Structure formats: structure tokens, C-alpha cells
PDB file of C-alpha atoms in Angstrom:
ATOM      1  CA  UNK A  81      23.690  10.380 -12.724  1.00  0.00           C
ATOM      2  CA  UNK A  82      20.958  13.518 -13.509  1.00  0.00           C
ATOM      3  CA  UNK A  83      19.231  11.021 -15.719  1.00  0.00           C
ATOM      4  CA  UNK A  84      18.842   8.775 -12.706  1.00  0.00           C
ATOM      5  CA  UNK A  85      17.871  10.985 -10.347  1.00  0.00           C
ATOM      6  CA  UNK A  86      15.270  12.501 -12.668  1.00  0.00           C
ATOM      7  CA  UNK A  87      13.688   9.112 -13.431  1.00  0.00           C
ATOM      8  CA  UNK A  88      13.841   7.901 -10.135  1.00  0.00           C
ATOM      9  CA  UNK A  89      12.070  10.920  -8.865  1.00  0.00           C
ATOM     10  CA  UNK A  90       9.087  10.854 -11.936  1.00  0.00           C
ATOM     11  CA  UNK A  91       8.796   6.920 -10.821  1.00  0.00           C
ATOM     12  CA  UNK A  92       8.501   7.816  -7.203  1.00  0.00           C
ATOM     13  CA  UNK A  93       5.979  10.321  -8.113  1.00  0.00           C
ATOM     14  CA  UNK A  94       4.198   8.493 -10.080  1.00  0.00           C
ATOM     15  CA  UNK A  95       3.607   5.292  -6.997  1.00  0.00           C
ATOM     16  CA  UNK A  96       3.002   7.893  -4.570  1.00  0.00           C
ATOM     17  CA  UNK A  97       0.308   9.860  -6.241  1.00  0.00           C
ATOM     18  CA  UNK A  98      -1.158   6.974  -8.351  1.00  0.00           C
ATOM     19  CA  UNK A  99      -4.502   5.901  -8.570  1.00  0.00           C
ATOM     20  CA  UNK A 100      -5.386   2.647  -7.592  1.00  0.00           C
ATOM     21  CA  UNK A 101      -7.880   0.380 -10.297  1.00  0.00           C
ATOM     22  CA  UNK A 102      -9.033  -3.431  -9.309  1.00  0.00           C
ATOM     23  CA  UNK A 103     -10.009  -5.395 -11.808  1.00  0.00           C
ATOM     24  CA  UNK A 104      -9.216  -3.622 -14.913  1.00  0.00           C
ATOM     25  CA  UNK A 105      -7.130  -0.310 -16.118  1.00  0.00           C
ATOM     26  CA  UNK A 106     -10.148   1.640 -17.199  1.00  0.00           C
ATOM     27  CA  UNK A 107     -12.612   1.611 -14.138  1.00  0.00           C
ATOM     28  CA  UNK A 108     -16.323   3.339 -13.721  1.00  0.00           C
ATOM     29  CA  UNK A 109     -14.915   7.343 -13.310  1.00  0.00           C
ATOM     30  CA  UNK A 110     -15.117   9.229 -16.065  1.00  0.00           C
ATOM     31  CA  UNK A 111     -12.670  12.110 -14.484  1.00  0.00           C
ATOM     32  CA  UNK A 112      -9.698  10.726 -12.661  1.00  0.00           C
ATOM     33  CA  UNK A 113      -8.434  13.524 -10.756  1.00  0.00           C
ATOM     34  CA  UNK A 114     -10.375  13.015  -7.271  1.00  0.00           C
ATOM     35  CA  UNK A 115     -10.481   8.982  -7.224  1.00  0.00           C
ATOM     36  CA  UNK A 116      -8.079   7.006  -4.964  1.00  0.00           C
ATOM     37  CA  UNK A 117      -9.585   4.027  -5.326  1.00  0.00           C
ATOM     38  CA  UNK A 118     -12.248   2.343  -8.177  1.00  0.00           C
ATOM     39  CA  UNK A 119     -12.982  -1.095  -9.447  1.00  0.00           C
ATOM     40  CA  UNK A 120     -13.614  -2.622 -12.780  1.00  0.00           C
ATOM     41  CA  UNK A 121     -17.248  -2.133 -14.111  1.00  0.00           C
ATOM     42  CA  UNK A 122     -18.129  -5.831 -14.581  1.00  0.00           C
ATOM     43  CA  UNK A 123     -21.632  -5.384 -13.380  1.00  0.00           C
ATOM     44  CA  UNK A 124     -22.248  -8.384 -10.914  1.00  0.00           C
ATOM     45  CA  UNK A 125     -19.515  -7.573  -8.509  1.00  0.00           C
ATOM     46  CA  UNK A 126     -19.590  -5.672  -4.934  1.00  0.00           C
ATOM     47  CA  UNK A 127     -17.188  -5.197  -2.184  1.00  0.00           C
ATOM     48  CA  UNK A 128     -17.022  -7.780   0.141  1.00  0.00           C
ATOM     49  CA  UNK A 129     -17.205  -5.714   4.260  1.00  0.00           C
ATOM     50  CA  UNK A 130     -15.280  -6.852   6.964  1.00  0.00           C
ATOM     51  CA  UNK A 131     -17.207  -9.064   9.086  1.00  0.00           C
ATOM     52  CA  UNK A 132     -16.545  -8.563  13.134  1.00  0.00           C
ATOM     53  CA  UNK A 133     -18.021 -10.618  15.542  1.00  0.00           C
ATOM     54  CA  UNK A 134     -18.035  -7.615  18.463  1.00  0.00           C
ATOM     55  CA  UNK A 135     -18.066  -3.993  17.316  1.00  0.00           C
ATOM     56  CA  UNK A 136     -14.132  -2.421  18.074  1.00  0.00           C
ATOM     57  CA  UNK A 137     -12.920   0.275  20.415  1.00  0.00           C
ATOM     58  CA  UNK A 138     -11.000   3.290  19.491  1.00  0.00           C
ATOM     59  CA  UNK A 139     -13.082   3.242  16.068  1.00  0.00           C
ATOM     60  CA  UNK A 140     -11.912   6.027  13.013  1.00  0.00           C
ATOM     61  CA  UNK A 141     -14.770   7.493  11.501  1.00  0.00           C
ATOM     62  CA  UNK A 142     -15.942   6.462   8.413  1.00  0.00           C
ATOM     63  CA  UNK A 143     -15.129   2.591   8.989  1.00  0.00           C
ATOM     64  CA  UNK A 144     -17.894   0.079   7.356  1.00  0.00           C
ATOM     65  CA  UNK A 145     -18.468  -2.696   8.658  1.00  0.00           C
ATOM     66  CA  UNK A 146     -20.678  -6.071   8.825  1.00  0.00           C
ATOM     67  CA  UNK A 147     -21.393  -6.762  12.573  1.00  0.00           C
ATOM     68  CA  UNK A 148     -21.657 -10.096  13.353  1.00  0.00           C
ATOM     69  CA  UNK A 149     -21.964  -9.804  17.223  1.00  0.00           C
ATOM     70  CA  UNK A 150     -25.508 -11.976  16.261  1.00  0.00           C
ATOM     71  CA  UNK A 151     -24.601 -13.902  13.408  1.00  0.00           C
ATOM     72  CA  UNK A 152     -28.539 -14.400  13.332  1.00  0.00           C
ATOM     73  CA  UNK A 153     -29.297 -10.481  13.340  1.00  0.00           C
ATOM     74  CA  UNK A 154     -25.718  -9.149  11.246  1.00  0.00           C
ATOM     75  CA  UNK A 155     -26.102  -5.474   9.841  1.00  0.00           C
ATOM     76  CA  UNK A 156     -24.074  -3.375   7.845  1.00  0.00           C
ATOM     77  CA  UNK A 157     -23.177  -0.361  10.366  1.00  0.00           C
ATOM     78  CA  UNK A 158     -20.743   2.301   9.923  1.00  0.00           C
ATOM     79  CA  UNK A 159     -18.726   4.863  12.573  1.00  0.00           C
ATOM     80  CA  UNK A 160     -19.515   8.771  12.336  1.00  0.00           C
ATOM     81  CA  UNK A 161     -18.608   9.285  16.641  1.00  0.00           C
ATOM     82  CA  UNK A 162     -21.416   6.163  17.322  1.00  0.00           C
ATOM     83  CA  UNK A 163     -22.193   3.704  14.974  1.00  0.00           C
ATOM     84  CA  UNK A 164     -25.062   3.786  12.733  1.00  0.00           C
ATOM     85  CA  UNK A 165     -26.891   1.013  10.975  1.00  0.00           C
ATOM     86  CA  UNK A 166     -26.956   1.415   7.279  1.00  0.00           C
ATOM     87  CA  UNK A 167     -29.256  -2.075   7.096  1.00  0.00           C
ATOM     88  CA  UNK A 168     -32.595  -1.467   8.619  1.00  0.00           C
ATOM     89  CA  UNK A 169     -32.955  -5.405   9.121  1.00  0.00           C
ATOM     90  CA  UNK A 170     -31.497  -8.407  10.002  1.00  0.00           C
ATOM     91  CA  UNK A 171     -29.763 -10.919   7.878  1.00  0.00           C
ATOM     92  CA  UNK A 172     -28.381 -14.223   9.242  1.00  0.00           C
ATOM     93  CA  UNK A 173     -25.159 -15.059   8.279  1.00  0.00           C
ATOM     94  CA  UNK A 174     -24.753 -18.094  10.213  1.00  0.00           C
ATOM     95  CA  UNK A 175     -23.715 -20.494   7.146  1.00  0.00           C
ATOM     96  CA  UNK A 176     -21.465 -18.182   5.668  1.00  0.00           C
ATOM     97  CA  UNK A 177     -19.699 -18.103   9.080  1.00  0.00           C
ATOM     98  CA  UNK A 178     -19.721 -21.771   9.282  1.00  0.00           C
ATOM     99  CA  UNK A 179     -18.347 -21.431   5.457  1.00  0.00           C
ATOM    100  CA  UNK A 180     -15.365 -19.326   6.760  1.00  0.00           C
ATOM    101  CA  UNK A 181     -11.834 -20.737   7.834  1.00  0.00           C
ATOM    102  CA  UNK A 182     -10.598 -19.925  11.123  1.00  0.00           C
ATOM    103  CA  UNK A 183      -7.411 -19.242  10.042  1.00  0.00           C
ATOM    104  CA  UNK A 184      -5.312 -16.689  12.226  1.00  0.00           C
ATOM    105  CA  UNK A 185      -4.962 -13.454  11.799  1.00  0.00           C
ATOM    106  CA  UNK A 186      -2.185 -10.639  11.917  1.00  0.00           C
ATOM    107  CA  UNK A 187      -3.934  -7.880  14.326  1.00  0.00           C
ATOM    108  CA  UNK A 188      -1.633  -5.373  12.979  1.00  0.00           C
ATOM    109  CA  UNK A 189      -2.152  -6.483   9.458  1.00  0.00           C
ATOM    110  CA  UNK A 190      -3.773  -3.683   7.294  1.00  0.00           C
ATOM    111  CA  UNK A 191      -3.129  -2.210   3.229  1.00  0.00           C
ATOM    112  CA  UNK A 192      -3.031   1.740   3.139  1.00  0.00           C
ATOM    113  CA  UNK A 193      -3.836   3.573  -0.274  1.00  0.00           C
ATOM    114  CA  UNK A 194      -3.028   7.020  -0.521  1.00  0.00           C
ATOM    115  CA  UNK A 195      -0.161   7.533   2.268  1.00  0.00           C
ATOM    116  CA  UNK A 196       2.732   5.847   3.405  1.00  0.00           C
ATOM    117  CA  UNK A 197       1.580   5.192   7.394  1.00  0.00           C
ATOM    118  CA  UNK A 198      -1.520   5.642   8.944  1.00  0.00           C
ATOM    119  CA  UNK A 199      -3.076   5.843  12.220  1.00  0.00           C
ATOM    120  CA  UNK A 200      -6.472   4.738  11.394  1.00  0.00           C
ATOM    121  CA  UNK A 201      -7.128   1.095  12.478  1.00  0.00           C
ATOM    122  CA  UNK A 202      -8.144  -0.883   9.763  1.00  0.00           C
ATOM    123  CA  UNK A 203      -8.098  -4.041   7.176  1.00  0.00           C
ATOM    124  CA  UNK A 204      -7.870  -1.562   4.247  1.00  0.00           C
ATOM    125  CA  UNK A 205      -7.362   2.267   4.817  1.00  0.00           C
ATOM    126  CA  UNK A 206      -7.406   4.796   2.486  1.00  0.00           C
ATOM    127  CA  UNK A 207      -5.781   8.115   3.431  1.00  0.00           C
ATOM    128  CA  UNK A 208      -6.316  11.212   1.485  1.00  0.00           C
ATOM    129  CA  UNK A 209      -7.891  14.670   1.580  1.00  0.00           C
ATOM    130  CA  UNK A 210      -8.868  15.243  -1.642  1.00  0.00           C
ATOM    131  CA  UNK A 211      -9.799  11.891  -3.351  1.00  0.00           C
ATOM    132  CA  UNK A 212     -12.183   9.305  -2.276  1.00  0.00           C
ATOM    133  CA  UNK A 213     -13.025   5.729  -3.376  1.00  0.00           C
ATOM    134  CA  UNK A 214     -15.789   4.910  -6.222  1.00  0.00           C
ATOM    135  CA  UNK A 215     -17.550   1.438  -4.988  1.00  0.00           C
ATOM    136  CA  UNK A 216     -18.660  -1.054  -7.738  1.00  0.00           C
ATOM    137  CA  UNK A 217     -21.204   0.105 -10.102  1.00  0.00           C
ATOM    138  CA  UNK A 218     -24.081  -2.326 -11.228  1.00  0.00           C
ATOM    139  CA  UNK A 219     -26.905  -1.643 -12.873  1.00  0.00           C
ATOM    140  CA  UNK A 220     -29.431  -4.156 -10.347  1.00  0.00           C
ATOM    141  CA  UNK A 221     -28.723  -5.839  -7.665  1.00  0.00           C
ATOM    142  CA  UNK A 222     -30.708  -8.691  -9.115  1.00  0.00           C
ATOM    143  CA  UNK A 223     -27.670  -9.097 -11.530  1.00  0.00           C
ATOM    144  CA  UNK A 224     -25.133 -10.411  -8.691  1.00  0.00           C
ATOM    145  CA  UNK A 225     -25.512 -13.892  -9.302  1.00  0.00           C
ATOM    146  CA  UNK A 226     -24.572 -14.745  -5.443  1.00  0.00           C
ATOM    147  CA  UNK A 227     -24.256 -12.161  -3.060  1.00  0.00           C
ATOM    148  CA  UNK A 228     -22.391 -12.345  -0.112  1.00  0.00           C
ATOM    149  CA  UNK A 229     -23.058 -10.859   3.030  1.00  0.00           C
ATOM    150  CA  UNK A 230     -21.751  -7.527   3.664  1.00  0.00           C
ATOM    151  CA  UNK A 231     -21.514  -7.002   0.264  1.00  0.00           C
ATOM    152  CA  UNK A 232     -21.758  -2.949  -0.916  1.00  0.00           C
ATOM    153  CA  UNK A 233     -22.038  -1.475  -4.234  1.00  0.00           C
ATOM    154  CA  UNK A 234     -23.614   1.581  -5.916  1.00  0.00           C
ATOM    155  CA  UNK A 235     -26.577   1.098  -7.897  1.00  0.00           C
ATOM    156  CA  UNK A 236     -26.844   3.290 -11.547  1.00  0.00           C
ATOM    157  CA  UNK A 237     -30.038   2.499 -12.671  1.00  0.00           C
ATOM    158  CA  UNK A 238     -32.630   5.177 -13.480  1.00  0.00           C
ATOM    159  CA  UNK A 239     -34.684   6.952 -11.309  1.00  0.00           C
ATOM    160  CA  UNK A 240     -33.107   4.766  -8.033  1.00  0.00           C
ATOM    161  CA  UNK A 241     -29.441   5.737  -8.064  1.00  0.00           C
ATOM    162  CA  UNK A 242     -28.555   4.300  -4.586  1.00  0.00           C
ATOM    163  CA  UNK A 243     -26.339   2.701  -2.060  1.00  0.00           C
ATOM    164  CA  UNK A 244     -27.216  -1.232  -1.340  1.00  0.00           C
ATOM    165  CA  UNK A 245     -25.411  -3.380   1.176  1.00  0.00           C
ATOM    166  CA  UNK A 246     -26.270  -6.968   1.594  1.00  0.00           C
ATOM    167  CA  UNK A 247     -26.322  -8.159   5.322  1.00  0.00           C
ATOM    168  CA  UNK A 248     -26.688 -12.173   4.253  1.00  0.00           C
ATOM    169  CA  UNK A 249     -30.375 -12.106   3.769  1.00  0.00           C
ATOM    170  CA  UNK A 250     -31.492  -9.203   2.133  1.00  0.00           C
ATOM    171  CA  UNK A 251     -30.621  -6.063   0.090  1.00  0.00           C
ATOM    172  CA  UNK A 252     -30.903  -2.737   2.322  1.00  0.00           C
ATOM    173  CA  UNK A 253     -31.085   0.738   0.339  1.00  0.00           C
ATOM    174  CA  UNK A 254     -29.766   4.165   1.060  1.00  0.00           C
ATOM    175  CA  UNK A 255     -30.254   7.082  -1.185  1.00  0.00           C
ATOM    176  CA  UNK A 256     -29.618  10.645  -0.172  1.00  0.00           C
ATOM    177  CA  UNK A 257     -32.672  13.145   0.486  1.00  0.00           C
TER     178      UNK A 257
END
């Protein structure tokens, strides 16, 4: 029964304090310790940004989003008390709307990583206060074959280490002063 408890308990420890890797078991961070959540280096690949067609109330800061109020002016925006626009321009996402299926969704619906509830409202929420998520890595944005609007991933290339986020026209930049 000691041996149960004791393997139970190194198991239980081991899903709640877990990392979380999509796409592979290796990932882009070198040093494990403060990453929730990576993905698989494959280069080409971003995440894909929640697309809302009128911004929400009662927003948690930090959410990222691709507001489609305008399908014809979308931008990537994020919350920090108001929102902000991370795009700079407009992209029209009008045919990947008309792409999409209007399938129904569960408005209570959401995946946490890193706790076992959550308040925050949110497709995907990840709760800690000491580890954070690493985005995609590619080398050139010019390497995603098809990009897809709201599309965000970290680009490693010399001398322009940056955020880009695709609002379903072009790529916007952010890099840090």
C-alpha cells in the first residue's frame, strides 16, 4: 500500500508540474525550468489567435487576440487595462471568414495549463507565476508557406530578433527598444 501511495503521489506530481510540448518532445528552450508551454521547432509553423468578431468585456490582461469587428480592417490587439494594437495596419480577412464553419460553440469551453481552475476567461489559459509560454520559433517569416491570419511567432534571425503577427494581409513587427 506505501508503494502505491508513493507512486501515485510522484505521478500526480509529475501531471501537475509538467511542462507542456506540441509537436514534438524536445521543443525550442534550451533550459526547461521557467517554460509552461513551447512548440516543436519545425520552422514554418505559428500560432493560430483567436479570431472575435466584437472585442469582449470583463477582459484578463495579457489576452491576444485577432479582432475581427471589420473583417476588412482585422488587427492583432492585445489587453494590458485597454487594448492595444500590436498590427499597425489592416488586413482583410474576409475569405478566411467565409472559409470558416459556423459550427457552435461551448461559451464556457476553455483548456488551462499550469493550474487546475482558473478565473481568467479564455479559449486557452495558462496559469502560472513563474513560467511563461515560448511561441514558435522560425527563422523568416517568408518560410511559412501559407500564413493564416492571426498567426504569431517569434522570429530568430540575426540582427531582427522580433515578434510578427499576421492580421490576413500582412506581417506586422514588434521588437523591444
Amino acid at each position: 500500500m506505501k508503494k502505491i501511495i508513493i507512486v501515485s503521489s510522484i505521478l500526480l506530481y509529475k501531471i501537475f508540474f509538467a511542462q507542456v510540448i506540441i509537436g514534438d518532445a524536445i521543443g525550442t528552450a534550451t533550459d526547461k525550468t521557467s517554460v509552461l508551454l513551447e512548440f516543436a521547432n519545425t520552422n514554418n509553423k505559428g500560432i493560430i489567435l483567436p479570431y472575435v468578431k466584437s472585442l469582449p468585456a470583463g477582459v484578463t490582461p495579457g489576452t491576444i487576440l485577432l479582432d475581427a469587428s471589420n473583417p476588412s480592417q482585422a488587427r492583432i490587439k492585445y489587453y494590458n487595462g485597454i487594448w492595444q494594437d500590436l498590427s499597425g495596419r489592416d488586413g482583410n480577412i474576409n475569405t478566411a471568414l467565409a472559409q470558416q464553419t459556423n459550427n457552435s460553440e461551448n461559451a464556457n469551453a476553455k483548456v488551462i495549463i499550469g493550474s487546475n481552475t482558473s478565473s481568467a476567461d479564455g479559449v486557452l489559459v495558462l496559469e502560472s507565476t513563474t513560467q511563461a509560454m515560448v511561441i514558435p520559433v522560425v527563422n523568416d517569416v517568408n518560410n511559412i508557406p501559407s500564413p493564416s491570419p492571426g498567426m504569431m511567432v517569434y522570429v530568430n534571425k540575426t540582427g531582427a530578433k522580433r515578434l510578427a503577427f499576421f492580421n490576413g494581409s500582412i506581417w506586422s513587427f514588434w521588437a523591444s527598444n
